mmCIF file of C-alpha atoms in Angstrom:
data_model
loop_
_atom_site.group_PDB
_atom_site.id
_atom_site.type_symbol
_atom_site.label_atom_id
_atom_site.label_comp_id
_atom_site.label_asym_id
_atom_site.label_seq_id
_atom_site.Cartn_x
_atom_site.Cartn_y
_atom_site.Cartn_z
ATOM 1 C CA MET A 1 -39.233 -14.994 -138.144
ATOM 2 C CA PRO A 2 -39.647 -18.783 -137.901
ATOM 3 C CA THR A 3 -43.192 -19.986 -138.399
ATOM 4 C CA ALA A 4 -42.978 -22.913 -135.972
ATOM 5 C CA PRO A 5 -43.505 -20.843 -132.807
ATOM 6 C CA ALA A 6 -46.590 -19.212 -134.330
ATOM 7 C CA ASP A 7 -47.903 -22.649 -135.257
ATOM 8 C CA ALA A 8 -47.313 -23.878 -131.709
ATOM 9 C CA ARG A 9 -49.153 -20.920 -130.235
ATOM 10 C CA GLY A 10 -52.039 -21.704 -132.542
ATOM 11 C CA THR A 11 -52.529 -25.005 -130.743
ATOM 12 C CA ALA A 12 -51.890 -23.778 -127.203
ATOM 13 C CA HIS A 13 -55.497 -22.812 -126.527
ATOM 14 C CA GLY A 14 -57.249 -25.678 -128.273
ATOM 15 C CA ALA A 15 -58.246 -26.277 -131.877
ATOM 16 C CA LYS A 16 -56.439 -24.319 -134.540
ATOM 17 C CA PRO A 17 -58.514 -21.785 -136.424
ATOM 18 C CA THR A 18 -59.695 -22.519 -139.926
ATOM 19 C CA VAL A 19 -57.963 -20.251 -142.430
ATOM 20 C CA VAL A 20 -60.289 -18.813 -145.076
ATOM 21 C CA LEU A 21 -58.568 -17.195 -148.061
ATOM 22 C CA VAL A 22 -60.406 -14.754 -150.341
ATOM 23 C CA HIS A 23 -58.885 -13.928 -153.716
ATOM 24 C CA GLY A 24 -59.125 -10.610 -155.488
ATOM 25 C CA ALA A 25 -60.113 -9.349 -158.918
ATOM 26 C CA PHE A 26 -58.745 -10.957 -162.087
ATOM 27 C CA ALA A 27 -57.909 -14.112 -160.100
ATOM 28 C CA ASP A 28 -59.407 -17.247 -158.578
ATOM 29 C CA GLY A 29 -58.797 -19.469 -155.569
ATOM 30 C CA SER A 30 -55.847 -21.209 -157.233
ATOM 31 C CA SER A 31 -53.800 -18.024 -156.735
ATOM 32 C CA TRP A 32 -53.490 -19.149 -153.096
ATOM 33 C CA ASN A 33 -52.096 -22.611 -153.979
ATOM 34 C CA GLY A 34 -48.570 -22.035 -152.679
ATOM 35 C CA VAL A 35 -49.905 -20.489 -149.470
ATOM 36 C CA ILE A 36 -52.385 -23.329 -148.954
ATOM 37 C CA GLN A 37 -49.652 -25.949 -149.239
ATOM 38 C CA ARG A 38 -47.579 -24.223 -146.564
ATOM 39 C CA LEU A 39 -50.487 -23.737 -144.173
ATOM 40 C CA GLU A 40 -51.559 -27.357 -144.504
ATOM 41 C CA ARG A 41 -48.032 -28.485 -143.638
ATOM 42 C CA HIS A 42 -48.558 -26.687 -140.326
ATOM 43 C CA GLY A 43 -51.754 -28.589 -139.717
ATOM 44 C CA TYR A 44 -54.301 -25.907 -140.597
ATOM 45 C CA THR A 45 -57.614 -26.523 -142.287
ATOM 46 C CA VAL A 46 -57.815 -24.126 -145.234
ATOM 47 C CA MET A 47 -60.662 -22.919 -147.436
ATOM 48 C CA ALA A 48 -60.315 -20.764 -150.555
ATOM 49 C CA PRO A 49 -63.875 -20.063 -151.732
ATOM 50 C CA ALA A 50 -64.627 -18.448 -155.062
ATOM 51 C CA ASN A 51 -65.136 -14.700 -154.748
ATOM 52 C CA PRO A 52 -67.998 -13.893 -157.169
ATOM 53 C CA LEU A 53 -66.491 -10.515 -158.196
ATOM 54 C CA ARG A 54 -69.972 -9.112 -158.935
ATOM 55 C CA GLY A 55 -70.100 -6.252 -156.439
ATOM 56 C CA LEU A 56 -68.762 -5.466 -152.980
ATOM 57 C CA HIS A 57 -72.083 -5.922 -151.183
ATOM 58 C CA SER A 58 -73.100 -9.179 -152.857
ATOM 59 C CA ASP A 59 -69.561 -10.604 -152.715
ATOM 60 C CA ALA A 60 -69.319 -9.849 -148.999
ATOM 61 C CA ALA A 61 -72.745 -11.391 -148.411
ATOM 62 C CA TYR A 62 -71.597 -14.560 -150.145
ATOM 63 C CA ILE A 63 -68.381 -14.810 -148.090
ATOM 64 C CA THR A 64 -70.435 -14.123 -144.953
ATOM 65 C CA SER A 65 -72.521 -17.193 -145.798
ATOM 66 C CA VAL A 66 -69.363 -19.247 -146.304
ATOM 67 C CA LEU A 67 -68.103 -18.181 -142.873
ATOM 68 C CA ARG A 68 -71.348 -19.358 -141.284
ATOM 69 C CA SER A 69 -70.538 -22.875 -142.487
ATOM 70 C CA VAL A 70 -67.228 -22.954 -140.591
ATOM 71 C CA LYS A 71 -67.195 -24.318 -137.065
ATOM 72 C CA GLY A 72 -64.856 -22.732 -134.543
ATOM 73 C CA PRO A 73 -62.453 -19.802 -134.857
ATOM 74 C CA VAL A 74 -61.467 -18.351 -138.221
ATOM 75 C CA VAL A 75 -58.501 -16.432 -139.574
ATOM 76 C CA LEU A 76 -59.726 -14.552 -142.643
ATOM 77 C CA ALA A 77 -57.290 -13.362 -145.299
ATOM 78 C CA GLY A 78 -57.933 -11.290 -148.404
ATOM 79 C CA HIS A 79 -55.750 -10.400 -151.363
ATOM 80 C CA SER A 80 -56.245 -7.167 -153.292
ATOM 81 C CA TYR A 81 -59.994 -6.515 -153.734
ATOM 82 C CA GLY A 82 -60.545 -9.518 -151.464
ATOM 83 C CA GLY A 83 -59.416 -7.258 -148.625
ATOM 84 C CA ALA A 84 -62.470 -5.047 -149.121
ATOM 85 C CA VAL A 85 -64.673 -8.144 -149.156
ATOM 86 C CA ILE A 86 -63.338 -9.564 -145.875
ATOM 87 C CA SER A 87 -63.603 -6.155 -144.181
ATOM 88 C CA THR A 88 -67.357 -6.301 -144.709
ATOM 89 C CA ALA A 89 -67.906 -10.059 -144.430
ATOM 90 C CA ALA A 90 -66.221 -10.325 -141.010
ATOM 91 C CA ALA A 91 -68.182 -7.498 -139.403
ATOM 92 C CA GLY A 92 -70.149 -8.726 -136.414
ATOM 93 C CA ASN A 93 -68.840 -12.290 -136.658
ATOM 94 C CA PRO A 94 -67.328 -13.259 -133.262
ATOM 95 C CA HIS A 95 -65.655 -16.333 -134.755
ATOM 96 C CA VAL A 96 -63.294 -14.280 -136.933
ATOM 97 C CA LYS A 97 -60.296 -13.799 -134.680
ATOM 98 C CA ALA A 98 -57.844 -12.177 -137.101
ATOM 99 C CA LEU A 99 -57.830 -10.457 -140.478
ATOM 100 C CA VAL A 100 -54.890 -10.660 -142.880
ATOM 101 C CA TYR A 101 -54.575 -8.187 -145.741
ATOM 102 C CA VAL A 102 -52.244 -9.057 -148.630
ATOM 103 C CA ASN A 103 -51.557 -6.187 -151.069
ATOM 104 C CA ALA A 104 -55.120 -5.332 -150.220
ATOM 105 C CA LEU A 105 -57.881 -2.776 -150.274
ATOM 106 C CA MET A 106 -58.975 -1.853 -146.752
ATOM 107 C CA PRO A 107 -61.783 0.695 -147.174
ATOM 108 C CA ASP A 108 -63.348 2.500 -144.268
ATOM 109 C CA VAL A 109 -67.105 2.926 -144.055
ATOM 110 C CA GLY A 110 -68.202 5.131 -146.945
ATOM 111 C CA GLU A 111 -65.079 4.463 -149.011
ATOM 112 C CA SER A 112 -64.806 2.396 -152.173
ATOM 113 C CA GLY A 113 -61.990 0.949 -154.212
ATOM 114 C CA MET A 114 -62.454 3.824 -156.634
ATOM 115 C CA SER A 115 -62.272 6.508 -153.966
ATOM 116 C CA LEU A 116 -59.095 4.986 -152.554
ATOM 117 C CA SER A 117 -57.510 4.714 -156.002
ATOM 118 C CA ALA A 118 -58.382 8.370 -156.658
ATOM 119 C CA ARG A 119 -56.449 9.268 -153.530
ATOM 120 C CA PHE A 120 -53.587 6.891 -154.358
ATOM 121 C CA PRO A 121 -53.433 6.620 -158.181
ATOM 122 C CA SER A 122 -51.786 3.534 -159.632
ATOM 123 C CA ALA A 123 -50.953 2.094 -163.047
ATOM 124 C CA LEU A 124 -54.125 -0.005 -162.878
ATOM 125 C CA ALA A 125 -56.137 3.000 -164.069
ATOM 126 C CA THR A 126 -54.881 2.529 -167.638
ATOM 127 C CA ALA A 127 -54.416 -1.251 -167.509
ATOM 128 C CA THR A 128 -58.043 -2.406 -167.776
ATOM 129 C CA ARG A 129 -60.635 -2.674 -170.535
ATOM 130 C CA SER A 130 -64.396 -2.553 -170.103
ATOM 131 C CA VAL A 131 -66.713 -5.231 -171.511
ATOM 132 C CA PRO A 132 -70.534 -5.162 -171.155
ATOM 133 C CA TYR A 133 -72.138 -8.325 -169.757
ATOM 134 C CA ARG A 134 -75.638 -9.726 -169.372
ATOM 135 C CA THR A 135 -76.802 -12.459 -166.974
ATOM 136 C CA GLY A 136 -80.507 -13.167 -167.225
ATOM 137 C CA GLY A 137 -82.186 -9.841 -166.602
ATOM 138 C CA THR A 138 -79.046 -8.200 -165.198
ATOM 139 C CA THR A 139 -76.622 -6.109 -167.205
ATOM 140 C CA GLY A 140 -73.389 -4.423 -166.201
ATOM 141 C CA THR A 141 -69.780 -3.828 -167.113
ATOM 142 C CA ASP A 142 -66.851 -6.128 -166.437
ATOM 143 C CA LEU A 143 -63.256 -5.008 -166.092
ATOM 144 C CA TYR A 144 -60.474 -7.128 -167.576
ATOM 145 C CA LEU A 145 -56.750 -6.570 -167.403
ATOM 146 C CA LYS A 146 -55.339 -5.740 -170.822
ATOM 147 C CA GLN A 147 -53.206 -8.689 -171.844
ATOM 148 C CA ASP A 148 -50.165 -6.529 -172.568
ATOM 149 C CA LYS A 149 -50.415 -4.958 -169.087
ATOM 150 C CA VAL A 150 -50.674 -8.127 -166.994
ATOM 151 C CA HIS A 151 -46.925 -8.588 -166.620
ATOM 152 C CA THR A 152 -45.906 -4.959 -166.217
ATOM 153 C CA VAL A 153 -48.718 -3.801 -163.905
ATOM 154 C CA PHE A 154 -50.106 -6.887 -162.172
ATOM 155 C CA ALA A 155 -47.388 -9.546 -162.038
ATOM 156 C CA ALA A 156 -43.993 -7.999 -162.767
ATOM 157 C CA CYS A 157 -42.300 -10.235 -160.180
ATOM 158 C CA LEU A 158 -43.270 -13.378 -162.112
ATOM 159 C CA PRO A 159 -41.742 -14.706 -165.330
ATOM 160 C CA ALA A 160 -43.456 -13.204 -168.366
ATOM 161 C CA ALA A 161 -44.791 -16.595 -169.478
ATOM 162 C CA GLN A 162 -46.429 -17.203 -166.087
ATOM 163 C CA ALA A 163 -47.917 -13.704 -166.049
ATOM 164 C CA ASN A 164 -49.284 -14.299 -169.541
ATOM 165 C CA LEU A 165 -51.128 -17.403 -168.333
ATOM 166 C CA LEU A 166 -52.646 -15.418 -165.456
ATOM 167 C CA GLY A 167 -53.936 -12.927 -167.976
ATOM 168 C CA ILE A 168 -55.461 -15.569 -170.221
ATOM 169 C CA ALA A 169 -57.236 -17.299 -167.321
ATOM 170 C CA GLN A 170 -58.255 -14.125 -165.474
ATOM 171 C CA ARG A 171 -61.739 -13.678 -163.998
ATOM 172 C CA PRO A 172 -63.167 -10.215 -164.621
ATOM 173 C CA ALA A 173 -64.610 -8.053 -161.881
ATOM 174 C CA ALA A 174 -67.782 -6.034 -162.312
ATOM 175 C CA THR A 175 -67.266 -2.305 -161.961
ATOM 176 C CA THR A 176 -69.576 -2.411 -158.927
ATOM 177 C CA ALA A 177 -66.856 -4.322 -157.067
ATOM 178 C CA PHE A 178 -64.895 -1.074 -157.003
ATOM 179 C CA SER A 179 -67.643 1.544 -157.052
ATOM 180 C CA GLU A 180 -69.823 0.309 -154.186
ATOM 181 C CA LYS A 181 -69.047 1.977 -150.864
ATOM 182 C CA ALA A 182 -68.184 -0.124 -147.834
ATOM 183 C CA ASP A 183 -70.834 -0.225 -145.128
ATOM 184 C CA ALA A 184 -68.567 -1.929 -142.565
ATOM 185 C CA ALA A 185 -64.882 -1.982 -141.627
ATOM 186 C CA ALA A 186 -64.173 -5.056 -139.519
ATOM 187 C CA TRP A 187 -60.533 -4.048 -139.048
ATOM 188 C CA LYS A 188 -61.749 -1.478 -136.524
ATOM 189 C CA ASN A 189 -62.697 -4.248 -134.110
ATOM 190 C CA ILE A 190 -60.707 -7.330 -135.181
ATOM 191 C CA PRO A 191 -56.890 -7.514 -134.942
ATOM 192 C CA SER A 192 -55.289 -7.280 -138.363
ATOM 193 C CA TRP A 193 -52.052 -8.074 -140.155
ATOM 194 C CA ALA A 194 -50.978 -6.512 -143.447
ATOM 195 C CA LEU A 195 -48.428 -7.253 -146.127
ATOM 196 C CA VAL A 196 -47.127 -4.343 -148.200
ATOM 197 C CA GLY A 197 -45.523 -5.039 -151.567
ATOM 198 C CA ARG A 198 -42.847 -2.442 -152.222
ATOM 199 C CA GLN A 199 -43.021 -3.072 -156.000
ATOM 200 C CA ASP A 200 -46.819 -3.124 -156.271
ATOM 201 C CA LYS A 201 -48.130 -1.182 -159.275
ATOM 202 C CA THR A 202 -51.763 -2.263 -158.940
ATOM 203 C CA VAL A 203 -52.395 -1.023 -155.390
ATOM 204 C CA THR A 204 -49.598 1.381 -154.523
ATOM 205 C CA PRO A 205 -47.326 0.730 -151.529
ATOM 206 C CA GLU A 206 -48.336 4.179 -150.269
ATOM 207 C CA GLN A 207 -51.981 3.142 -150.172
ATOM 208 C CA GLU A 208 -51.170 -0.164 -148.486
ATOM 209 C CA ARG A 209 -49.092 1.607 -145.831
ATOM 210 C CA PHE A 210 -51.788 4.217 -145.213
ATOM 211 C CA GLU A 211 -54.454 1.564 -144.779
ATOM 212 C CA ALA A 212 -52.297 -0.541 -142.466
ATOM 213 C CA ARG A 213 -51.402 2.439 -140.265
ATOM 214 C CA ARG A 214 -55.028 3.472 -140.050
ATOM 215 C CA ALA A 215 -56.077 -0.027 -139.011
ATOM 216 C CA HIS A 216 -53.148 -0.386 -136.575
ATOM 217 C CA SER A 217 -52.236 -3.574 -138.442
ATOM 218 C CA HIS A 218 -49.165 -5.637 -137.677
ATOM 219 C CA THR A 219 -47.339 -4.877 -140.913
ATOM 220 C CA VAL A 220 -44.541 -6.429 -142.928
ATOM 221 C CA GLU A 221 -43.033 -5.074 -146.136
ATOM 222 C CA ILE A 222 -41.355 -7.232 -148.762
ATOM 223 C CA ASP A 223 -39.923 -6.698 -152.236
ATOM 224 C CA THR A 224 -42.722 -8.074 -154.365
ATOM 225 C CA CYS A 225 -45.286 -7.040 -156.931
ATOM 226 C CA HIS A 226 -49.066 -7.220 -156.546
ATOM 227 C CA VAL A 227 -49.282 -11.008 -156.733
ATOM 228 C CA SER A 228 -47.166 -11.707 -153.656
ATOM 229 C CA LEU A 229 -49.288 -14.743 -152.842
ATOM 230 C CA VAL A 230 -48.005 -16.335 -156.064
ATOM 231 C CA ALA A 231 -44.474 -14.924 -156.097
ATOM 232 C CA ARG A 232 -43.786 -15.115 -152.332
ATOM 233 C CA PRO A 233 -46.145 -17.691 -150.813
ATOM 234 C CA ASP A 234 -43.593 -18.273 -148.052
ATOM 235 C CA ALA A 235 -43.866 -14.689 -146.778
ATOM 236 C CA VAL A 236 -47.653 -14.631 -147.102
ATOM 237 C CA ALA A 237 -48.025 -17.949 -145.266
ATOM 238 C CA ASP A 238 -45.666 -16.744 -142.518
ATOM 239 C CA LEU A 239 -47.836 -13.675 -141.934
ATOM 240 C CA ILE A 240 -50.994 -15.770 -141.769
ATOM 241 C CA LEU A 241 -49.305 -18.130 -139.311
ATOM 242 C CA LYS A 242 -48.430 -15.190 -137.094
ATOM 243 C CA ALA A 243 -52.037 -14.030 -137.153
ATOM 244 C CA ALA A 244 -53.246 -17.558 -136.433
ATOM 245 C CA GLY A 245 -50.827 -17.916 -133.550
ATOM 246 C CA ALA A 246 -51.880 -14.622 -132.013
ATOM 247 C CA SER A 247 -55.530 -15.564 -132.305
#
């Protein structure tokens, strides 16, 4: 579907929404680069704040504070674990007009990333290694992708050399990012859009479809792996533009 009509609708009722993009585990804001370039060409203001990856509750609280700094309407998008973060961060915020989930976790209240992965097992279960960490008086466990699993499990739709770089530069996620249970599910009250990657081995397509059906999301499916925002920024940007236009 052409993106121009969606862009035009985004301006029909006044100022365009700001698009806030939240990355997932093992990544950073630069994973959205191709999407950002396309959205900016359509005249959107875009933010891609760093997701701390320390725990669902604290990460969501941080993104909530970022959202408070944005004036006017917001379209909030999350990739992978970032989907769980935006589901909590957007709750009760009247300025968030649309949620966009990209190969994402969409937990309901009382669910966690771990409980969803137990219901929909994926190759990620054997693709991570645990490393203890200490920050000041706080200790915990970080999860890293095993370097030899980055291409096959996380980024199979990218060239091996590019996937290797993602693995080297990855940001670990604390285990609490996946074990903490959601205490909000903003998709119950805010219109949502979802992208399903048919070749996703990190979050299974079955899980992504289940979540999208449950949330009554406007859903598209494409042939891509977990990192669709890197491999198919055109499709991801198109979906965000549709959400922005509808908002």
